[in-house]
XYZ file of C-alpha atoms in Angstrom:
767
model
C -11.398 6.766 24.720
C -13.278 3.242 24.548
C -12.158 0.228 22.640
C -13.950 0.781 19.669
C -12.811 4.335 19.234
C -9.104 3.189 19.862
C -9.456 0.397 17.207
C -10.567 2.788 14.575
C -7.933 5.278 15.521
C -5.181 2.537 15.427
C -6.489 1.587 12.031
C -5.853 5.146 10.749
C -1.971 4.649 11.401
C -0.299 2.669 8.609
C 3.045 2.059 10.094
C 2.157 -1.703 10.498
C 0.847 -2.057 7.070
C 2.740 -4.607 4.974
C 5.366 -3.252 2.394
C 4.687 -3.353 -1.221
C 6.898 -6.600 -1.833
C 4.974 -8.420 1.120
C 1.594 -7.257 0.074
C 2.499 -8.410 -3.785
C 3.538 -11.823 -2.604
C 0.717 -14.389 -2.723
C 1.888 -15.825 0.646
C 3.140 -12.727 2.363
C 6.767 -13.526 2.819
C 8.357 -11.006 5.213
C 10.881 -9.696 2.391
C 11.688 -6.671 4.741
C 12.786 -9.000 7.556
C 14.438 -11.224 4.938
C 16.568 -8.819 3.596
C 17.448 -7.210 6.792
C 19.008 -10.801 7.777
C 21.065 -11.079 4.682
C 22.253 -7.846 5.083
C 23.804 -8.483 8.338
C 24.907 -11.744 7.013
C 22.573 -13.609 9.597
C 21.718 -16.456 7.082
C 20.060 -18.721 9.530
C 17.853 -15.678 10.350
C 17.082 -15.088 6.536
C 16.263 -18.623 6.224
C 14.262 -18.651 9.562
C 11.995 -16.001 7.739
C 11.367 -18.096 4.667
C 10.390 -21.175 6.756
C 7.980 -19.432 8.815
C 5.811 -18.435 5.877
C 6.997 -20.645 2.554
C 5.786 -24.182 2.237
C 8.772 -26.349 0.932
C 11.230 -23.483 1.293
C 13.717 -25.566 -0.484
C 11.520 -26.125 -3.612
C 9.621 -22.636 -3.845
C 12.804 -20.633 -2.824
C 14.482 -22.144 -5.732
C 11.968 -21.096 -8.548
C 9.859 -18.412 -7.270
C 8.602 -16.041 -10.021
C 9.024 -13.124 -7.541
C 5.852 -11.175 -7.977
C 7.592 -9.074 -5.011
C 10.336 -7.611 -7.592
C 7.633 -6.018 -9.741
C 6.324 -4.089 -6.471
C 9.522 -3.129 -5.021
C 9.858 0.254 -3.955
C 13.615 0.784 -5.164
C 12.172 0.592 -8.770
C 11.118 4.143 -8.311
C 14.808 5.187 -8.305
C 16.466 2.352 -10.378
C 16.875 -1.327 -10.041
C 14.355 -3.178 -7.827
C 15.880 -6.030 -5.656
C 16.681 -9.323 -6.810
C 14.494 -11.289 -4.552
C 14.264 -14.575 -6.379
C 18.051 -14.717 -6.610
C 18.392 -14.134 -2.917
C 15.613 -16.642 -1.982
C 17.611 -19.129 -4.220
C 20.945 -18.445 -2.421
C 19.480 -18.917 1.122
C 17.883 -22.357 0.685
C 20.747 -23.152 -1.494
C 23.084 -22.302 1.020
C 21.243 -22.768 4.627
C 19.339 -25.766 5.464
C 16.016 -25.807 7.309
C 15.921 -23.630 10.426
C 12.330 -23.866 11.430
C 10.300 -26.786 11.122
C 6.334 -25.797 11.618
C 4.876 -27.575 14.769
C 1.958 -30.108 13.976
C -1.190 -29.397 16.008
C -2.648 -32.152 17.587
C -5.355 -34.262 15.831
C -8.662 -32.963 15.487
C -10.683 -35.154 13.145
C -11.780 -34.683 9.559
C -10.515 -36.417 6.755
C -9.411 -34.634 3.412
C -8.547 -36.092 0.089
C -5.775 -34.257 -2.146
C -6.039 -35.212 -5.546
C -2.927 -34.787 -7.470
C 0.900 -34.114 -6.561
C 1.664 -30.774 -7.874
C 3.060 -27.912 -5.702
C -0.684 -26.807 -5.167
C -1.480 -30.161 -3.759
C 1.477 -30.351 -1.780
C 0.787 -26.980 -0.276
C -3.007 -27.926 0.845
C -1.841 -31.233 2.011
C 1.161 -29.770 4.062
C -0.835 -26.820 5.620
C -3.855 -29.124 6.471
C -1.692 -32.083 8.231
C 0.089 -29.329 10.232
C -3.491 -28.138 11.641
C -4.100 -31.786 12.648
C -6.515 -32.930 9.624
C -6.266 -36.339 8.454
C -5.160 -36.027 4.695
C -4.377 -38.485 2.084
C -2.828 -37.343 -1.124
C -3.758 -39.452 -4.349
C -1.875 -39.240 -7.384
C -1.815 -41.286 -10.747
C 1.657 -40.520 -10.952
C 4.626 -42.591 -9.341
C 6.117 -39.399 -7.884
C 5.208 -36.113 -6.158
C 5.945 -32.854 -8.136
C 3.656 -32.456 -11.190
C 4.950 -30.040 -13.562
C 7.751 -29.333 -11.027
C 9.518 -32.328 -12.675
C 9.721 -30.516 -15.775
C 12.737 -28.305 -14.146
C 16.415 -28.979 -15.100
C 18.447 -30.735 -12.472
C 20.494 -27.721 -11.935
C 17.579 -25.610 -11.009
C 15.570 -27.977 -8.954
C 17.483 -31.036 -8.007
C 15.670 -34.500 -7.868
C 17.053 -34.678 -4.112
C 14.713 -31.663 -3.243
C 11.748 -32.997 -4.249
C 12.437 -36.166 -2.488
C 12.835 -34.033 0.384
C 9.589 -32.909 0.154
C 8.089 -36.344 0.388
C 9.976 -36.870 3.536
C 8.646 -33.636 4.838
C 4.805 -34.569 4.003
C 5.640 -37.939 5.586
C 6.735 -36.513 8.867
C 3.609 -34.575 9.079
C 1.489 -37.913 8.746
C 0.207 -37.227 5.153
C -0.378 -40.527 3.393
C 0.677 -40.424 -0.129
C -0.786 -42.795 -2.449
C 0.911 -43.351 -5.875
C -0.312 -45.265 -9.168
C -4.074 -44.344 -8.469
C -6.954 -44.950 -11.217
C -8.523 -41.604 -11.644
C -11.843 -42.351 -12.856
C -15.549 -41.690 -11.789
C -15.539 -44.730 -9.399
C -12.583 -43.329 -7.887
C -14.084 -40.146 -7.330
C -17.269 -41.453 -5.950
C -15.337 -43.398 -3.181
C -13.014 -40.523 -2.439
C -15.921 -38.381 -1.920
C -17.982 -40.883 0.102
C -14.841 -41.258 2.486
C -13.712 -37.781 2.712
C -15.056 -34.827 4.661
C -13.512 -32.645 2.005
C -11.573 -32.951 -1.269
C -8.936 -30.707 -2.861
C -8.140 -31.153 -6.689
C -4.893 -29.955 -8.117
C -5.353 -28.818 -11.718
C -1.870 -29.736 -12.666
C -2.940 -33.359 -12.044
C -3.507 -34.593 -15.954
C -6.163 -37.193 -14.880
C -8.650 -34.794 -13.679
C -10.828 -34.691 -16.846
C -11.932 -38.341 -16.094
C -13.333 -37.363 -13.076
C -17.024 -36.590 -12.810
C -16.659 -32.879 -11.492
C -15.679 -29.629 -13.153
C -12.648 -27.957 -11.890
C -12.284 -25.465 -14.668
C -13.889 -22.613 -12.552
C -13.333 -22.464 -9.198
C -14.874 -19.579 -6.853
C -11.957 -17.152 -6.873
C -12.186 -16.356 -3.385
C -12.737 -20.009 -1.770
C -11.761 -21.978 -4.836
C -14.986 -24.002 -4.003
C -16.020 -26.200 -7.223
C -19.210 -28.263 -7.906
C -20.056 -30.722 -5.131
C -20.396 -29.382 -1.546
C -16.880 -29.336 0.149
C -14.879 -29.927 -3.207
C -12.171 -27.395 -3.899
C -9.905 -26.896 -6.843
C -6.602 -24.845 -7.511
C -3.208 -24.587 -9.216
C -2.355 -25.569 -12.846
C -1.982 -23.604 -15.783
C -4.486 -20.272 -16.072
C -5.221 -17.678 -18.712
C -1.990 -16.002 -17.371
C 0.190 -19.126 -17.712
C 1.717 -21.292 -15.005
C 2.955 -19.384 -11.997
C 4.918 -21.318 -9.103
C 3.293 -18.623 -6.685
C 0.006 -19.165 -7.958
C 0.267 -22.943 -7.243
C 1.473 -22.125 -3.963
C -1.202 -19.507 -3.205
C -4.010 -22.023 -4.533
C -2.853 -24.382 -2.137
C -2.585 -22.275 0.792
C -6.145 -20.754 -0.251
C -7.607 -23.932 -0.299
C -6.481 -25.353 2.740
C -7.914 -22.313 4.633
C -11.176 -22.683 2.945
C -11.263 -26.814 3.891
C -10.268 -25.814 7.310
C -13.341 -23.545 7.282
C -15.643 -26.006 5.798
C -14.642 -28.726 8.663
C -15.233 -26.088 11.285
C -18.578 -24.824 9.712
C -17.797 -21.319 9.576
C -18.253 -18.581 6.910
C -15.825 -19.684 3.875
C -15.948 -15.976 2.693
C -15.563 -13.591 5.799
C -12.565 -11.432 6.493
C -10.413 -13.065 3.573
C -9.520 -9.787 1.842
C -6.136 -9.927 2.904
C -5.298 -13.312 1.121
C -3.198 -13.644 -1.653
C -1.645 -10.570 -3.636
C -3.226 -7.671 -2.331
C -3.017 -3.640 -1.859
C -1.172 -2.266 0.899
C -1.974 1.443 2.697
C 1.897 1.758 3.566
C 3.210 5.027 2.528
C 7.218 4.818 1.882
C 8.899 8.089 0.518
C 11.876 7.444 -1.780
C 12.856 10.897 -2.398
C 16.523 11.477 -1.322
C 17.339 7.841 -1.270
C 20.612 6.999 -3.054
C 19.768 5.073 -6.401
C 21.861 1.912 -6.304
C 22.585 -0.667 -9.040
C 21.528 -4.302 -8.711
C 24.491 -6.555 -7.641
C 24.996 -9.115 -10.240
C 26.812 -12.132 -9.336
C 30.409 -12.599 -10.755
C 29.465 -16.325 -11.694
C 25.693 -16.119 -12.885
C 25.521 -20.067 -12.872
C 26.459 -20.258 -9.547
C 24.711 -17.464 -8.230
C 25.582 -15.083 -5.298
C 28.423 -15.365 -3.206
C 27.585 -14.705 0.550
C 29.420 -10.988 0.185
C 27.378 -10.837 -2.957
C 23.784 -11.437 -1.344
C 24.784 -9.347 1.586
C 25.654 -6.432 -0.668
C 22.566 -6.855 -2.581
C 20.203 -7.244 0.233
C 21.694 -4.043 2.007
C 19.878 -2.003 -0.997
C 16.727 -2.615 0.737
C 15.478 0.641 1.964
C 13.336 -1.212 4.946
C 10.120 0.150 3.587
C 8.074 2.036 6.368
C 6.028 5.036 6.930
C 7.427 6.841 9.914
C 6.797 10.360 8.009
C 5.456 12.024 10.939
C 8.412 10.598 13.301
C 11.070 11.610 10.997
C 9.771 15.362 11.630
C 8.331 15.430 15.204
C 10.803 15.756 18.347
C 8.022 14.387 20.644
C 7.614 10.935 18.357
C 11.420 10.699 18.057
C 11.739 11.446 21.793
C 9.304 8.556 22.681
C 10.522 6.364 19.834
C 6.997 5.391 18.671
C 4.547 5.981 15.720
C 1.190 7.133 16.393
C -0.734 3.801 16.787
C 1.638 2.601 19.481
C 1.310 5.864 21.203
C -2.303 5.947 21.155
C -2.287 2.419 22.620
C 0.073 3.701 25.624
C -2.444 6.769 26.239
C -5.338 4.307 26.332
C -3.821 1.808 28.579
C -2.427 4.917 30.870
C -6.276 6.044 31.152
C -7.428 2.664 31.876
C -5.183 2.428 35.076
C -7.512 2.255 38.348
C -4.796 1.565 40.550
C -1.108 2.104 40.056
C 1.414 4.508 38.178
C 0.176 6.299 35.124
C 3.923 5.877 33.206
C 2.623 8.009 30.162
C 1.635 11.072 31.809
C 4.901 12.753 30.578
C 4.431 11.557 27.420
C 0.797 12.917 27.222
C 2.015 16.125 28.356
C 5.021 16.451 26.104
C 2.996 16.778 22.682
C 3.633 20.226 21.273
C -0.172 19.957 19.887
C 0.769 21.540 16.566
C -0.718 19.311 14.055
C 2.125 18.684 11.851
C 2.103 15.035 12.047
C -1.518 15.203 11.065
C -0.532 17.292 7.785
C 2.285 14.879 7.050
C 0.387 11.946 7.643
C -1.344 10.207 4.298
C -4.347 9.428 6.393
C -4.553 12.726 8.808
C -3.474 10.654 11.893
C -4.856 13.195 14.913
C -2.078 12.830 17.244
C -2.623 16.396 18.622
C -6.289 16.048 19.306
C -5.848 12.496 20.962
C -3.376 14.096 23.579
C -5.382 17.315 24.191
C -8.318 15.365 24.746
C -6.987 13.052 26.678
C -5.534 15.860 28.916
C -9.006 17.162 29.441
C -10.214 13.916 30.456
C -7.434 13.471 33.116
C -7.976 16.779 34.540
C -11.668 16.269 34.637
C -11.242 13.164 36.615
C -8.526 14.668 38.866
C -5.649 12.009 37.473
C -3.512 14.619 36.005
C -0.990 15.909 38.346
C -1.152 19.552 38.226
C 2.757 19.821 38.224
C 3.440 19.700 34.706
C 1.506 23.049 33.736
C 1.630 24.912 36.857
C 4.365 27.394 35.961
C 2.710 28.039 32.453
C -0.728 28.576 34.365
C 0.782 30.989 36.793
C 2.355 32.862 34.160
C -1.002 33.032 32.240
C -2.514 34.173 35.494
C 0.123 36.869 35.934
C -0.567 37.870 32.277
C -4.322 38.370 33.230
C -3.805 39.740 36.597
C -3.906 43.520 37.957
C 0.035 44.065 37.092
C -0.181 43.381 33.347
C -3.521 43.172 31.946
C -5.645 46.501 30.870
C -8.053 47.079 28.160
C -8.686 50.767 27.102
C -10.108 52.825 24.260
C -7.819 55.027 22.200
C -6.495 57.818 24.327
C -9.011 60.717 23.949
C -11.803 58.373 22.352
C -14.788 56.491 23.847
C -15.221 54.110 21.224
C -13.145 51.735 19.362
C -13.320 50.629 15.664
C -10.396 48.300 16.242
C -8.682 46.689 19.231
C -5.218 45.575 19.250
C -4.520 42.640 21.018
C -0.434 42.108 20.925
C -0.548 38.852 23.125
C 1.188 38.284 26.489
C 4.277 36.888 24.794
C 5.141 39.725 22.522
C 4.506 42.013 25.420
C 6.655 39.836 27.477
C 9.395 39.837 24.684
C 9.412 42.898 22.905
C 7.281 45.755 25.095
C 8.642 48.769 23.242
C 8.008 47.348 20.136
C 4.375 46.602 21.286
C 4.070 50.274 22.003
C 5.374 51.589 18.746
C 3.088 49.234 16.669
C 0.046 50.173 18.586
C 1.076 53.932 17.708
C 1.305 53.178 14.286
C -2.039 51.643 14.120
C -3.806 54.795 15.793
C -2.335 57.095 13.381
C -3.085 55.034 10.305
C -6.721 53.556 11.392
C -9.880 55.580 11.342
C -12.435 55.212 13.911
C -10.201 54.697 17.259
C -7.984 51.756 17.949
C -8.299 50.262 21.476
C -5.722 48.308 23.205
C -5.720 45.056 25.453
C -3.196 43.482 27.273
C -3.770 40.020 28.413
C -3.645 36.536 27.176
C -6.187 34.612 25.157
C -6.032 31.369 27.477
C -4.202 29.023 25.225
C -2.098 27.591 28.219
C -5.509 26.707 30.013
C -6.564 24.844 26.924
C -3.255 23.075 26.213
C -3.442 21.793 29.690
C -6.573 20.440 29.549
C -8.228 22.893 31.948
C -11.489 23.443 29.992
C -13.162 25.376 32.803
C -10.448 27.656 33.487
C -10.035 28.183 29.645
C -14.002 28.817 29.570
C -13.681 31.475 32.159
C -11.041 33.018 30.209
C -12.691 33.005 26.998
C -15.915 34.502 28.590
C -13.852 37.298 30.343
C -12.201 38.220 27.226
C -15.638 38.381 25.206
C -17.242 40.452 27.839
C -14.295 43.125 27.977
C -14.522 43.159 23.823
C -18.093 43.939 24.345
C -17.719 46.681 26.657
C -15.376 48.122 23.806
C -18.224 48.014 21.241
C -17.195 44.766 19.630
C -14.372 46.083 17.612
C -12.587 44.414 15.065
C -9.450 42.722 16.978
C -6.166 42.928 15.633
C -3.584 40.238 16.708
C -0.140 40.251 16.639
C -0.009 36.515 18.206
C -1.133 33.765 15.607
C -2.271 31.483 18.960
C -4.497 34.358 19.769
C -5.600 34.394 16.276
C -6.244 30.746 16.010
C -7.899 30.880 19.370
C -10.362 33.597 18.853
C -11.130 32.157 15.492
C -11.946 28.914 17.020
C -13.633 29.424 19.927
C -15.211 33.036 19.624
C -16.331 32.952 15.709
C -18.811 35.607 16.514
C -15.863 38.137 17.044
C -14.270 39.883 14.170
C -10.513 39.020 14.162
C -7.629 39.905 11.807
C -3.938 39.459 11.842
C -1.592 42.311 12.434
C 0.275 41.185 9.372
C -2.925 41.395 6.998
C -3.576 44.954 8.288
C -0.103 46.012 7.916
C -0.022 44.571 4.497
C -3.062 46.633 3.176
C -2.303 49.696 4.733
C 0.715 51.905 5.234
C 4.032 50.424 6.706
C 6.347 52.780 8.716
C 8.573 55.038 7.154
C 11.744 54.893 9.760
C 12.452 51.172 9.750
C 15.907 49.197 10.623
C 17.707 48.740 7.542
C 17.200 45.476 6.148
C 20.170 42.930 6.670
C 22.226 42.254 3.835
C 22.198 38.675 3.909
C 19.417 36.246 3.160
C 17.085 35.284 6.053
C 14.878 31.974 6.341
C 11.416 32.468 7.390
C 10.367 30.462 10.613
C 6.514 30.128 10.069
C 4.794 29.373 13.518
C 2.551 26.476 13.848
C -0.353 28.110 14.338
C -0.526 29.713 11.230
C -0.292 26.038 9.426
C -3.681 26.350 8.069
C -3.708 30.189 7.307
C -2.034 30.874 3.896
C -3.216 34.183 3.979
C -1.395 35.286 7.077
C 1.466 33.549 5.542
C 1.314 35.385 2.305
C 0.877 38.754 4.024
C 4.082 38.235 5.870
C 6.114 37.558 2.736
C 4.537 40.471 0.926
C 5.498 42.795 3.956
C 9.276 41.470 3.740
C 9.288 42.030 0.160
C 8.122 45.475 0.556
C 10.649 46.510 3.079
C 13.405 44.759 1.270
C 14.206 41.786 3.262
C 15.479 39.164 1.050
C 14.212 35.633 2.333
C 14.705 32.039 1.152
C 11.998 29.377 2.023
C 13.032 26.126 3.943
C 11.331 22.667 3.234
C 9.519 22.335 6.430
C 7.627 25.896 6.489
C 3.845 26.657 5.519
C 1.767 23.842 6.335
C 4.566 21.689 7.282
C 6.126 24.175 9.748
C 7.845 22.907 12.966
C 6.684 23.964 16.533
C 9.392 25.976 18.477
C 8.696 23.877 21.472
C 6.171 26.306 23.310
C 3.046 24.456 21.902
C 1.304 22.632 23.940
C 3.322 23.627 26.832
C 6.044 20.969 25.839
C 8.787 23.453 27.143
C 7.247 23.540 30.588
C 6.263 19.637 30.950
C 9.319 18.335 29.409
C 12.129 20.870 29.442
C 15.047 18.897 27.677
C 12.675 18.062 24.970
C 11.418 21.695 24.646
C 14.963 22.581 23.888
C 15.584 19.869 21.185
C 12.457 21.029 19.493
C 13.651 24.654 19.407
C 17.010 23.522 18.252
C 15.610 21.250 15.514
C 13.379 24.134 14.249
C 16.325 26.445 14.407
C 18.466 23.848 12.279
C 16.053 23.558 9.299
C 18.315 26.214 7.770
C 21.951 27.439 8.281
C 20.526 30.943 7.417
C 19.921 33.313 10.270
C 16.278 33.384 10.916
C 13.188 35.731 11.091
C 10.055 34.892 12.926
C 6.642 36.729 13.468
C 5.732 34.437 16.520
C 7.600 35.957 19.686
C 8.044 32.644 21.121
C 9.492 30.952 18.279
C 11.914 34.081 18.091
C 12.604 33.838 21.732
C 13.044 29.913 22.037
C 15.136 29.774 18.653
C 17.120 32.768 20.295
C 17.697 30.562 23.369
C 18.729 27.585 21.338
C 21.836 29.878 20.113
C 20.075 30.926 16.663
C 20.569 34.509 15.405
C 16.991 35.294 14.629
C 14.598 38.483 14.511
C 10.936 39.232 14.917
C 9.536 40.705 11.670
C 8.499 43.752 13.913
C 12.014 44.386 14.992
C 12.418 45.590 11.559
C 9.243 47.524 11.336
C 9.180 49.139 14.813
C 12.555 48.783 16.141
C 13.008 49.509 19.883
C 15.428 52.121 21.046
C 19.398 51.295 21.389
C 18.503 47.914 19.540
C 21.262 47.899 16.719
C 20.969 44.358 15.158
C 17.754 42.702 15.682
C 19.427 39.499 14.894
C 21.053 39.771 18.164
C 18.421 40.528 20.649
C 18.615 37.825 23.413
C 16.060 35.963 24.863
C 14.318 37.844 27.910
C 13.666 34.733 30.032
C 10.898 34.061 32.146
C 11.694 36.437 34.648
C 12.068 39.048 31.805
C 9.017 38.534 30.309
C 7.172 38.943 33.531
C 8.920 42.297 34.276
C 8.504 43.583 30.810
C 4.582 43.073 30.883
C 4.407 44.655 34.058
C 6.605 47.469 33.017
C 4.562 47.963 29.525
C 1.130 48.501 31.450
C 2.792 50.822 33.823
C 4.436 53.092 31.067
C 1.422 52.926 28.692
C -1.082 53.876 31.476
C 1.376 56.731 32.611
C 2.563 57.930 29.093
C -0.816 57.537 26.747
C -3.731 57.399 29.270
C -2.488 59.740 31.803
C -3.410 57.069 34.861
C -1.620 56.388 38.043
C -0.318 52.834 37.756
C -1.230 49.800 40.029
C 1.500 49.988 42.792
C 3.504 46.793 42.898
C 3.623 44.689 46.166
C 6.353 45.637 48.692
C 8.723 42.622 48.187
C 9.240 44.119 44.671
C 11.669 46.669 46.318
C 13.992 44.084 46.608
C 16.893 44.309 44.348
C 18.746 41.077 43.071
C 21.898 40.626 41.337
C 21.802 37.418 39.353
C 24.779 35.874 37.622
C 24.073 34.888 33.813
C 24.703 31.196 34.705
C 22.253 31.263 37.697
C 19.864 32.876 35.374
C 20.233 29.865 32.884
C 19.592 27.528 35.694
C 16.648 29.533 37.037
C 14.789 29.286 33.459
C 15.585 25.417 33.177
C 14.142 25.198 36.482
C 11.114 27.583 36.168
C 12.032 29.978 38.963
C 11.268 33.738 38.445
C 13.158 36.657 40.134
C 9.690 37.209 41.554
C 9.902 33.985 43.464
C 13.272 34.888 44.628
C 12.116 38.362 45.813
C 9.265 36.669 47.768
C 11.615 34.110 49.702
C 14.227 36.787 50.414
C 11.503 39.342 51.529
C 10.017 36.480 53.773
C 13.414 35.426 55.020
C 14.605 39.198 56.026
C 11.356 40.134 57.635
C 11.091 36.843 59.750
C 14.541 35.971 60.398
C 13.929 32.605 59.195
C 16.725 31.611 57.311
C 20.114 29.130 57.446
C 23.903 30.308 57.227
C 26.778 28.600 55.898
C 29.580 29.149 58.137
C 31.996 28.492 55.442
C 31.060 31.386 52.786
C 28.685 33.035 54.839
C 25.783 32.600 52.515
C 22.016 32.585 53.620
C 19.784 29.864 52.570
C 15.969 30.641 52.863
C 12.735 28.996 51.726
C 9.056 30.094 51.013
C 5.918 28.144 49.816
C 3.534 30.807 48.371
C 1.217 28.311 47.015
C 2.255 24.510 46.050
C 6.082 24.821 45.269
C 8.519 25.680 47.784
C 11.425 27.866 46.639
C 14.990 27.836 47.858
C 17.385 30.670 47.489
C 21.009 30.441 48.447
C 21.978 34.360 48.590
C 24.226 37.015 50.107
C 23.582 40.408 51.050
C 25.069 43.396 49.391
C 25.101 47.099 49.944
C 22.565 47.794 46.973
C 20.702 44.351 47.172
C 21.273 40.687 47.176
C 23.351 38.505 45.549
C 22.048 35.065 44.067
C 24.068 32.029 44.195
C 21.509 29.405 43.509
C 17.758 28.684 43.218
C 15.735 25.376 43.222
C 12.487 24.104 44.232
C 10.393 21.245 44.905
C 6.862 19.858 45.769
C 7.647 18.086 49.001
C 5.715 18.465 51.840
C 7.753 18.935 54.706
C 6.450 17.842 58.460
C 6.502 21.566 59.353
C 4.027 21.972 56.388
C 1.353 19.483 57.733
C -0.975 21.434 59.835
């Protein structure tokens, strides 16, 4: 990702866009921050917000015609915020906090004709920028139309204070000027630029037409002349006076710098914002009215009214995504961190864990009103880092080893239907279903062979999605190529997938293959006659994230549920909006605690017991403590299984054993073949306490790993003994990870007390 790509990507995220109120304000007061300060009773902070942007805050804050109120999002659910009244409270209660600095003088003389609010604003802004400003008026005091306000609304002392402010910035105010053609000729000759305040009564006597200034630049007639303010066809607006004064000062500044007067001015004045703020679910609160309208708000009343502000923002993706919540950032900032992480040449790449923690599920993109591709950013970043050897292998090594096992000699197989030499169909249950419910896989396959004509082959293996998620493109490509070769050997049958991830992979990366979901096949065909009795209670459906864009598959699942009498209730975040269970993107391997949070979050979308049709969703939610069943548990129940909602999570070791046992069982019973003999260390029998097994799962340690350690230790005698309890401690490093086991021999095998692993290279390891 280069800088232009980053900029384009950042522009997609709208979180930093102005809220509706600030966008509607001609001078873009940070209303959100103003309300936040008032709600916290930070009166000086609130005044500082006004002083930062509002010229002559003591004046404007008292008489602002609050265009922001019309735009307030609270109006969608009740009364909008009383912004103008709160501004009046603030400037009446708190004196100036922030005086804007004056920049060093940089030449350029500017004449400001008139003394209304537009002229005052232009003079103030230009003087702050170091310009030599002379304000000329035929009146004897400043203010123009402002002097028409009642004393209780706009006290005379406030207007006098404005004169002091202008004087403090070096503005030369000349009163009682004769406004005529000769006056204008002299002024134009002596000044580099001129601004005419149309609130000035004597402008008609000057030899320049100020009635139709350019709407963008406010330029009129002669070169270097600008005009604004006054009454328009829409009447007299205080904020229009301020806007024109500020717009004119910016035009004059550009004019004096000899740069474009029109470039990049789209955001000046009232403008549109892309910020998307959802008000559904926000409590409608009535506007707080002051007990004494003439006196205005008390401090308590002001704080209560300001606390109604909903602090508009988007963050719709963050509200739902465990990944973005964990790293407390919205996509724009995440993308910037990822870019900076990639740009590091020497030093620590601190964002690696964040990059590897995204579930790549795409939920945020669906939620985002502008389709920010967060998953795509994280996935391509992983690929780039792997290609450059800057991504440590540790984050995904366990998952890739699990994939390797699924594709290895003890788990993988491809056969035509027993007794046939061709296949019209090929059942591909996927590695996770085979690891979670091997008996169900067998029963499903047998059902397909009985009800589909032309032969149904079977292939056990892995689609390679862990390699793709981890950024190992070469490995993923090899896996897909091997898979396609095996499919061709079987005669290019129609592939029936029980796993939605497999379905998504084949559909995207092998489009030439014909693929259908098991759920579509079952929905169109015959369902088994002997099924588990449907539960009496309602179940909530947990859609897997990989069917987010597959409405037909989701519909087939719901159709099957209806046919077999399982009553279900939809939850708000299902279908296109469904969450990931924590397996997607290999989150649960790269960031174990976050993976557990994601599983819990998905399970807590509903208080009802759950039903999944993805093996990993079912197992992960079961591991998080939810009562949940797989749809196949009801269609093809395993022997001895009473309540599918209570089936436990098999764990990583259990999945390994289930895959190997499934292949061995099918080869011997259906195909009458001799199974592959397991290695010698598999004869070691382990006794593992439930708490130790939980620990092993969290540490990504398999029973297979412990068997290797103990086998090596018992064969070589290389082990330590704890004299206090008689426990042995041994280690073994099969590839990169060193496994340590605390164990105790037993008559029937070995009792495991503890297990851990590390990646340190010990002195004895160095050759």
